[in-house]
GROMACS .gro file of C-alpha atoms in nm:
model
  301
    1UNK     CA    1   7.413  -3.466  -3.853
    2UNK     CA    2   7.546  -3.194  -3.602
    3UNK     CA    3   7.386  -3.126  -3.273
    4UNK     CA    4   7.198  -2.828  -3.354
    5UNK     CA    5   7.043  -2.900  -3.686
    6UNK     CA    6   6.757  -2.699  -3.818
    7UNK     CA    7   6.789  -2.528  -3.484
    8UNK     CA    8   6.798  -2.087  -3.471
    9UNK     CA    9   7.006  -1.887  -3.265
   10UNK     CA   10   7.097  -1.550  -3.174
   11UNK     CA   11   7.469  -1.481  -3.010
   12UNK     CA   12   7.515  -1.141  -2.886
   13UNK     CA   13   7.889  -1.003  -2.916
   14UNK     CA   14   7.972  -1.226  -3.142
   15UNK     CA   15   8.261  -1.029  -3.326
   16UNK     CA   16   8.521  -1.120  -3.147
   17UNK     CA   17   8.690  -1.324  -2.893
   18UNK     CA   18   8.384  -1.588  -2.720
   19UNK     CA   19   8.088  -1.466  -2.912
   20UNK     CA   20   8.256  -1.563  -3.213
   21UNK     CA   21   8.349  -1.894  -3.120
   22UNK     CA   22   7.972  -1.975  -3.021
   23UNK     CA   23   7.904  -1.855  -3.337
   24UNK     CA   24   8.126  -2.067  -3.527
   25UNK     CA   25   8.053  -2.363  -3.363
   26UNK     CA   26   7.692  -2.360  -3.330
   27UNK     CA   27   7.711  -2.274  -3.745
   28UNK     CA   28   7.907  -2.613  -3.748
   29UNK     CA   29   7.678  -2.813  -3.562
   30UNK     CA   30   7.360  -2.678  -3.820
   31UNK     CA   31   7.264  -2.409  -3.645
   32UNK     CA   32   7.154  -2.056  -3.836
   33UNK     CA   33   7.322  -1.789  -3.656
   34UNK     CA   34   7.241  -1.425  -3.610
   35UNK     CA   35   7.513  -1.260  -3.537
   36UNK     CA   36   7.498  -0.971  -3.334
   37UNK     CA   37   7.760  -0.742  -3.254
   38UNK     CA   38   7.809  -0.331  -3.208
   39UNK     CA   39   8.165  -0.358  -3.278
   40UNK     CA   40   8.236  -0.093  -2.994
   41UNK     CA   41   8.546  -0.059  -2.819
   42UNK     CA   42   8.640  -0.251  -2.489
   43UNK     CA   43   8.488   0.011  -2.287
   44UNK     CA   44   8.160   0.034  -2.535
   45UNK     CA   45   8.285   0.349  -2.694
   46UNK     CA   46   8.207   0.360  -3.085
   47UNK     CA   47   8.084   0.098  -3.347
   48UNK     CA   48   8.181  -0.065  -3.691
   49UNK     CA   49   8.017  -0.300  -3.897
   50UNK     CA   50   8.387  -0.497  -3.969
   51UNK     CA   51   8.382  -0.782  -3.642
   52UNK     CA   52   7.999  -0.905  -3.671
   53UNK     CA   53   8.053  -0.917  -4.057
   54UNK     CA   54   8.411  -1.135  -3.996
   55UNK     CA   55   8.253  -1.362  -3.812
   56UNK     CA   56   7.977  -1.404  -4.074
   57UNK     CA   57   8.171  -1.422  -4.333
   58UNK     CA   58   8.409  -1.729  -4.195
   59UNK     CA   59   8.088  -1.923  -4.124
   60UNK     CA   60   7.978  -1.862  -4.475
   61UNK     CA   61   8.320  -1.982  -4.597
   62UNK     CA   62   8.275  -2.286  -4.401
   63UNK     CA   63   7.942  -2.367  -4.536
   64UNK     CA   64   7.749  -2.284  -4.241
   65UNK     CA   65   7.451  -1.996  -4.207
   66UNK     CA   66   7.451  -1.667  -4.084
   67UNK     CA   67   7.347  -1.323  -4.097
   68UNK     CA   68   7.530  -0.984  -3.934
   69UNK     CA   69   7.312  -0.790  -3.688
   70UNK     CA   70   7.497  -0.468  -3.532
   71UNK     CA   71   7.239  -0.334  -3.295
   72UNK     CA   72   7.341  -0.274  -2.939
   73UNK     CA   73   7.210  -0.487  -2.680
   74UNK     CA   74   7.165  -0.182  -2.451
   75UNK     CA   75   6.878   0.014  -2.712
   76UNK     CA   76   6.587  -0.144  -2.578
   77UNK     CA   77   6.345  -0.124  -2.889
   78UNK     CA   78   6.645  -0.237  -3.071
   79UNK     CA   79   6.680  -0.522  -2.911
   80UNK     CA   80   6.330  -0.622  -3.066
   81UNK     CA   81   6.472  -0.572  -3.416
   82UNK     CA   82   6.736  -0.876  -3.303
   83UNK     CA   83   6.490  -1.125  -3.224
   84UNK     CA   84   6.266  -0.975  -3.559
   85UNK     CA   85   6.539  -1.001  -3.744
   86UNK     CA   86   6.571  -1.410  -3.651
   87UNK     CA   87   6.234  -1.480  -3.748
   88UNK     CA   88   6.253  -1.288  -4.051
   89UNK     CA   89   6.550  -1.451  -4.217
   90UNK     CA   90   6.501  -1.827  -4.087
   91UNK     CA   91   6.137  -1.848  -3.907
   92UNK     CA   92   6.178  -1.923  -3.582
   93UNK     CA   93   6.400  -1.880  -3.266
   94UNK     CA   94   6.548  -2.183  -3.062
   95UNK     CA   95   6.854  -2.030  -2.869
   96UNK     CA   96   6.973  -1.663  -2.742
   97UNK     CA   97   7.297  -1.658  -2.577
   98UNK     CA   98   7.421  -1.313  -2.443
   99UNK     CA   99   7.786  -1.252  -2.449
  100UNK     CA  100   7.817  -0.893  -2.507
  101UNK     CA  101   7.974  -0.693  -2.255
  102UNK     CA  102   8.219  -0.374  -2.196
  103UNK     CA  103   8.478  -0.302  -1.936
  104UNK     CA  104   8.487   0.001  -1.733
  105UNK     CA  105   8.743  -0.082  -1.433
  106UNK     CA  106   8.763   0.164  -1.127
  107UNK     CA  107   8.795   0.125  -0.792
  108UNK     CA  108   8.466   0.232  -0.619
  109UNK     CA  109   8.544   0.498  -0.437
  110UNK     CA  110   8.723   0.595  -0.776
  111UNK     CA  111   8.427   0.539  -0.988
  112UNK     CA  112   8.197   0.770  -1.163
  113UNK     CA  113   7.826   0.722  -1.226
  114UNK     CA  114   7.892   0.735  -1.615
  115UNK     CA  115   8.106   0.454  -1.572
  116UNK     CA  116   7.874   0.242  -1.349
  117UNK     CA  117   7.565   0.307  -1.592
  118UNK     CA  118   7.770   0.200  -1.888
  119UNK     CA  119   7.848  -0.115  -1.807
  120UNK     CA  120   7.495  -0.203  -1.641
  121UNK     CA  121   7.340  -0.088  -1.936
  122UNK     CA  122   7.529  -0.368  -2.146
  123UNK     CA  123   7.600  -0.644  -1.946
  124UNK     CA  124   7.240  -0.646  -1.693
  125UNK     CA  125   7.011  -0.422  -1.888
  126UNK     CA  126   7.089  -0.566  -2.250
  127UNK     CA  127   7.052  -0.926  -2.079
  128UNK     CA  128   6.691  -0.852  -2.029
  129UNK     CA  129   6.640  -0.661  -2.355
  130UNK     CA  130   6.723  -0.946  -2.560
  131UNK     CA  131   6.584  -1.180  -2.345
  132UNK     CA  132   6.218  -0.987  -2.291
  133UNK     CA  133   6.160  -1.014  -2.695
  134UNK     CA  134   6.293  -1.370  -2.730
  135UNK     CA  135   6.036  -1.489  -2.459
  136UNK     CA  136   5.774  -1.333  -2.600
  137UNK     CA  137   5.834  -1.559  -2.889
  138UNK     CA  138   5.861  -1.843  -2.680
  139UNK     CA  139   5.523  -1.786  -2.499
  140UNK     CA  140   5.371  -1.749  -2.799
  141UNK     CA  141   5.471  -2.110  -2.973
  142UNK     CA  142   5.581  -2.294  -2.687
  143UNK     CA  143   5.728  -2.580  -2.891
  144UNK     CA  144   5.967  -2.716  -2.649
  145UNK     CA  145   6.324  -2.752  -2.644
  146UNK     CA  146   6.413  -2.334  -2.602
  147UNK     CA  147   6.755  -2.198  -2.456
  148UNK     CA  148   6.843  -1.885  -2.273
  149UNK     CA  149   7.242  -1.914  -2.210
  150UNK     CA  150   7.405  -1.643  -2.028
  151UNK     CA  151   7.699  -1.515  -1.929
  152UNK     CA  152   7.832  -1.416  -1.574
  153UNK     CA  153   8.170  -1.392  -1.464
  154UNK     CA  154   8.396  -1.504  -1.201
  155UNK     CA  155   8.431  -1.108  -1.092
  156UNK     CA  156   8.085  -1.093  -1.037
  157UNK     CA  157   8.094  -1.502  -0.829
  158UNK     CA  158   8.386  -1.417  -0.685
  159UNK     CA  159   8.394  -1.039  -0.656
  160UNK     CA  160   8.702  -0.859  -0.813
  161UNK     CA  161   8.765  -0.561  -0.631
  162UNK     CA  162   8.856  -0.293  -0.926
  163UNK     CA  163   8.552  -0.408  -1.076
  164UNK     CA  164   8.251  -0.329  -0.881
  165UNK     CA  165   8.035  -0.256  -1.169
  166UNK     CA  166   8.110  -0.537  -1.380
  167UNK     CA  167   8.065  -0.760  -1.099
  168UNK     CA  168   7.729  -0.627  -0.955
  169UNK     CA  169   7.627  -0.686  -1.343
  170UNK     CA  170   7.743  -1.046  -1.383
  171UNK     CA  171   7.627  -1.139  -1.009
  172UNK     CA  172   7.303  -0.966  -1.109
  173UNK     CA  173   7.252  -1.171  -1.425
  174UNK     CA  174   7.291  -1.487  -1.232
  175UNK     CA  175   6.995  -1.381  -1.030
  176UNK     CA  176   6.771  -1.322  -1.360
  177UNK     CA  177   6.899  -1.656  -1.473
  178UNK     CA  178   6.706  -1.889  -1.224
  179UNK     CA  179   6.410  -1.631  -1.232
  180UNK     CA  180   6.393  -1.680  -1.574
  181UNK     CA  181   6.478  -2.049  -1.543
  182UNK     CA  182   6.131  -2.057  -1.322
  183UNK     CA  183   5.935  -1.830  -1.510
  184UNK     CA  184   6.008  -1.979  -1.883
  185UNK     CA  185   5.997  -2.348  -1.771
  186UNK     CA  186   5.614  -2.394  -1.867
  187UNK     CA  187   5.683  -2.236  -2.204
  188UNK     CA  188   5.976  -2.517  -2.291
  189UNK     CA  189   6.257  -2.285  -2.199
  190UNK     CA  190   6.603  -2.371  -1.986
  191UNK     CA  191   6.800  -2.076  -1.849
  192UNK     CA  192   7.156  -2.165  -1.758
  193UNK     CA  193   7.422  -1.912  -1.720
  194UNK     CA  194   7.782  -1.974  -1.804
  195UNK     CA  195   8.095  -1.845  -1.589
  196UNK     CA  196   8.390  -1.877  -1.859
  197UNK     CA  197   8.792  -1.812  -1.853
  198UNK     CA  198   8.953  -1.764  -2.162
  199UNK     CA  199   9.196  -1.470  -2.346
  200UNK     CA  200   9.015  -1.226  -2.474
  201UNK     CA  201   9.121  -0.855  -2.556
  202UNK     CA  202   8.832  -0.756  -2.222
  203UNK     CA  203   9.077  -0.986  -2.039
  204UNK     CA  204   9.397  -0.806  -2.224
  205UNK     CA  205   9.279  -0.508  -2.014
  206UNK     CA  206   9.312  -0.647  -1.661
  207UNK     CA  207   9.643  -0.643  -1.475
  208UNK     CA  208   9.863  -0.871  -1.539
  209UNK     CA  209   9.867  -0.987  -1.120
  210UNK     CA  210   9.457  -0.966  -1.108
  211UNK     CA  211   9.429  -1.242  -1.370
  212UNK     CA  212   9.347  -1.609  -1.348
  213UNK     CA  213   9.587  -1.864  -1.525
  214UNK     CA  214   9.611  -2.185  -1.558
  215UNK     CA  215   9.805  -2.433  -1.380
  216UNK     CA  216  10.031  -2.508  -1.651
  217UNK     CA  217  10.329  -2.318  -1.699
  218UNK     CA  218  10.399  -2.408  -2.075
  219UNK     CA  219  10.354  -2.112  -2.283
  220UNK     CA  220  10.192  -2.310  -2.535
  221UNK     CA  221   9.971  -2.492  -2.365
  222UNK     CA  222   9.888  -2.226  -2.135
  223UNK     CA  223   9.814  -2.027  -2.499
  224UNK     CA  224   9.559  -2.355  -2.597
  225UNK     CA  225   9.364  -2.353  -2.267
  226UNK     CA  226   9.289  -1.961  -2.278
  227UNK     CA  227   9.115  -2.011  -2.597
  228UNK     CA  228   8.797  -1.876  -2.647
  229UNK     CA  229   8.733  -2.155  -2.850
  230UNK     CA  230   8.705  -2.428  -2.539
  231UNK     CA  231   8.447  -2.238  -2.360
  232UNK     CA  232   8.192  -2.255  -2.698
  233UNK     CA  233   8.240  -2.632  -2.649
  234UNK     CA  234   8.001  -2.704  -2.374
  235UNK     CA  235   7.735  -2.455  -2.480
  236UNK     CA  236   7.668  -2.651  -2.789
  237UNK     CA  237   7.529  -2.942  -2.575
  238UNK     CA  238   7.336  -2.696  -2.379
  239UNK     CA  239   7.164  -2.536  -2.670
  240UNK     CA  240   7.085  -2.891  -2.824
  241UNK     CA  241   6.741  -3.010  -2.757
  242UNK     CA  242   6.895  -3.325  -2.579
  243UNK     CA  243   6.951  -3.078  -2.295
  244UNK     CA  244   6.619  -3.037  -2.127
  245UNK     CA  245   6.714  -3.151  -1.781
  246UNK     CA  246   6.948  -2.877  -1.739
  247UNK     CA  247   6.782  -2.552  -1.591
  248UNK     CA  248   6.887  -2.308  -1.361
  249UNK     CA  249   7.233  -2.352  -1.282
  250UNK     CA  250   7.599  -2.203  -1.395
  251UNK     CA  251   7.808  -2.357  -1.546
  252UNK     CA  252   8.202  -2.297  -1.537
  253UNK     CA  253   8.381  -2.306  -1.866
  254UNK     CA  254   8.743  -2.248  -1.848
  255UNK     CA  255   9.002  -2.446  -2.032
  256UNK     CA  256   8.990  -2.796  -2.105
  257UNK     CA  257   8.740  -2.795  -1.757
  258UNK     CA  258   8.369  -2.765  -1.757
  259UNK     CA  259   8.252  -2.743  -1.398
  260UNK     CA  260   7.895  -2.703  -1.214
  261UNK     CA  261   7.897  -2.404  -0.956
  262UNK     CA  262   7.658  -2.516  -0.639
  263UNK     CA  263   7.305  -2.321  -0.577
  264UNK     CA  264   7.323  -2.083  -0.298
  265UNK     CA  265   7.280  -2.265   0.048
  266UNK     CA  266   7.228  -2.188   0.389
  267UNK     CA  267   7.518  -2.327   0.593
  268UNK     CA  268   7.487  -2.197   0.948
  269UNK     CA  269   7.106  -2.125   1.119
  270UNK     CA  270   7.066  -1.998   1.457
  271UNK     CA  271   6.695  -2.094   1.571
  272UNK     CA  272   6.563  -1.898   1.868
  273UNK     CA  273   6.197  -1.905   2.061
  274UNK     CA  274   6.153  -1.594   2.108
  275UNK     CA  275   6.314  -1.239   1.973
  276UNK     CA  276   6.679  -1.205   2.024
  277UNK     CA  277   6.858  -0.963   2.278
  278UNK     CA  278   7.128  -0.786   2.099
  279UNK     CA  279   7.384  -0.907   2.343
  280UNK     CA  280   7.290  -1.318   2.262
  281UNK     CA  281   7.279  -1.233   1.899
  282UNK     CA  282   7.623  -1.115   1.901
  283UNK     CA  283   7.725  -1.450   2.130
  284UNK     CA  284   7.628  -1.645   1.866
  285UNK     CA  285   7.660  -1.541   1.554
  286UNK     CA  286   8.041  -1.508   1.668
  287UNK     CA  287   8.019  -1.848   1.799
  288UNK     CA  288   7.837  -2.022   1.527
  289UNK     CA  289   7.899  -1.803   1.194
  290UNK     CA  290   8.266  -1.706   1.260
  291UNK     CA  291   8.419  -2.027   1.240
  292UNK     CA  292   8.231  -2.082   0.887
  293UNK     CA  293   8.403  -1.760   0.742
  294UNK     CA  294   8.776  -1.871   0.892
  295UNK     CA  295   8.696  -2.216   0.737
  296UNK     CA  296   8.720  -2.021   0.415
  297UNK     CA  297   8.383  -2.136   0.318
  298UNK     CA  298   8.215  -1.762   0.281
  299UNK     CA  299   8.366  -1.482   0.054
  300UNK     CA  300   8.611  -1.344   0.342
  301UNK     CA  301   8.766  -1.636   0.453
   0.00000   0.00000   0.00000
């Protein structure tokens, strides 16, 4: 019996690199897979039917289930046609996890609108395309046990600087992630979010000094832990119906580690009576917050 028996789900880029591996493994836990991908370039130029239909096909050849879908996330009424297209081949709809994504790295000051409006329109925008239909399905049966799994990024937790619309995208998506987490809680839904680290050919693309290995210096094993393969691991658990508790919160996939990112939390508070002078505000903050940031414990430090 695998983990996701008789269970439905849709994986968004799931062509290549992560996507696939969700795929793949979900099909090999039971689950029926739609599997949705453009097949667009890194950068979202262009589209072929050849990556979604790989993926299918090895999940066929394994004996699993699984049907091609090569709508982009980004066309809004398409997006409907994803989540029809699940309920027409298998019935129902347990689990929508959206991977798909683009690069378009610039500096800010070096970055047009084109490219800032591409990647939104993917990574934030297709997020809630996908996820609008599916939860209209969900409201509708409410039969427990749904999953919305997304994906942010460490640029957008951590804030790479060449990639300021990437990580206003993946930072954004967190934020939709615990609203949808409280909104879709009553209807049987969970709403995690997923930070991974793996090699992919979107990773391929960022400078060699800008990327994040690693501790081990062996080749090989350095080769084994950038899989994309370890970070489908953990998100078979989450899209299991034995996951219930878990709602609202990221989750770091990277490796051979699986790790739980904190909430956001207030860590310095200056309480007054009566409205501030400009002059004590500035006292204090420097007093109270600036030590915080030196500690390292605020983006800054």
């Amino acid at each position: 019996m695998g983990m996701l028996d008789n269970r439905v789900a849709i994986v968004t880029g799931a062509g290549r690199g992560i996507g696939s591996e969700v795929s793949k493994l979900f099909a090999a836990n039971g689950a029926s897979v739609v599997v949705n991908d453009l097949g667009g370039a890194v950068d979202g130029s262009g589209a072929e039917s050849g990556p979604a239909d790989e993926t299918v096909a090895a999940i066929r050849d394994a004996g699993g289930n699984a049907v091609a879908n090569y709508t982009s996330v980004a066309d809004y009424d398409g997006a409907e046609g994803i989540v029809q297209q699940a309920l027409d081949e298998y019935g129902r709809l347990d689990i929508l996890v959206n991977v798909a994504g683009n690069l378009r790295d610039r500096m800010v000051f070096n970055m047009t609108e084109e490219e800032w409006d591409a990647v939104v329109a993917v990574h934030m925008k297709g997020t809630f395309n996908t996820t609008k239909y599916a939860s209209i399905y969900w409201r509708a049966n409410r039969e427990g046990h749904y999953r919305l799994i997304n994906f942010t990024s460490g640029s957008g937790l951590h804030g790479a600087p060449g990639q300021p619309n990437y990580a206003a995208a993946k930072l954004g998506i967190v934020g939709f992630t615990y609203s949808c987490a409280n909104a879709l809680g009553r209807y049987g839904v969970t709403s995690n979010a997923i930070g991974p680290g793996a090699s992919t050919r979107m990773t391929d693309t960022v400078p060699e000094d800008r990327r994040r290995r690693p501790m081990d210096d062996s080749d090989n094993i350095v080769d084994m832990r950038r899989s994309p393969a370890n970070v489908a691991v953990p998100l078979v658990f989450i899209a299991s119906e034995e996951s219930d508790w878990l709602n609202g919160q990221v989750i770091r996939a990277m490796g051979y580690d699986i790790g739980l990112y904190s909430q956001y939390k207030l860590i310095r508070e200056l309480s007054g009576t009566e409205m501030w002078t400009v002059e004590r505000a500035a006292e204090e903050m420097d007093r109270v917050f600036r030590p915080a940031i030196e500690a390292g414990n605020v983006i800054g430090g």
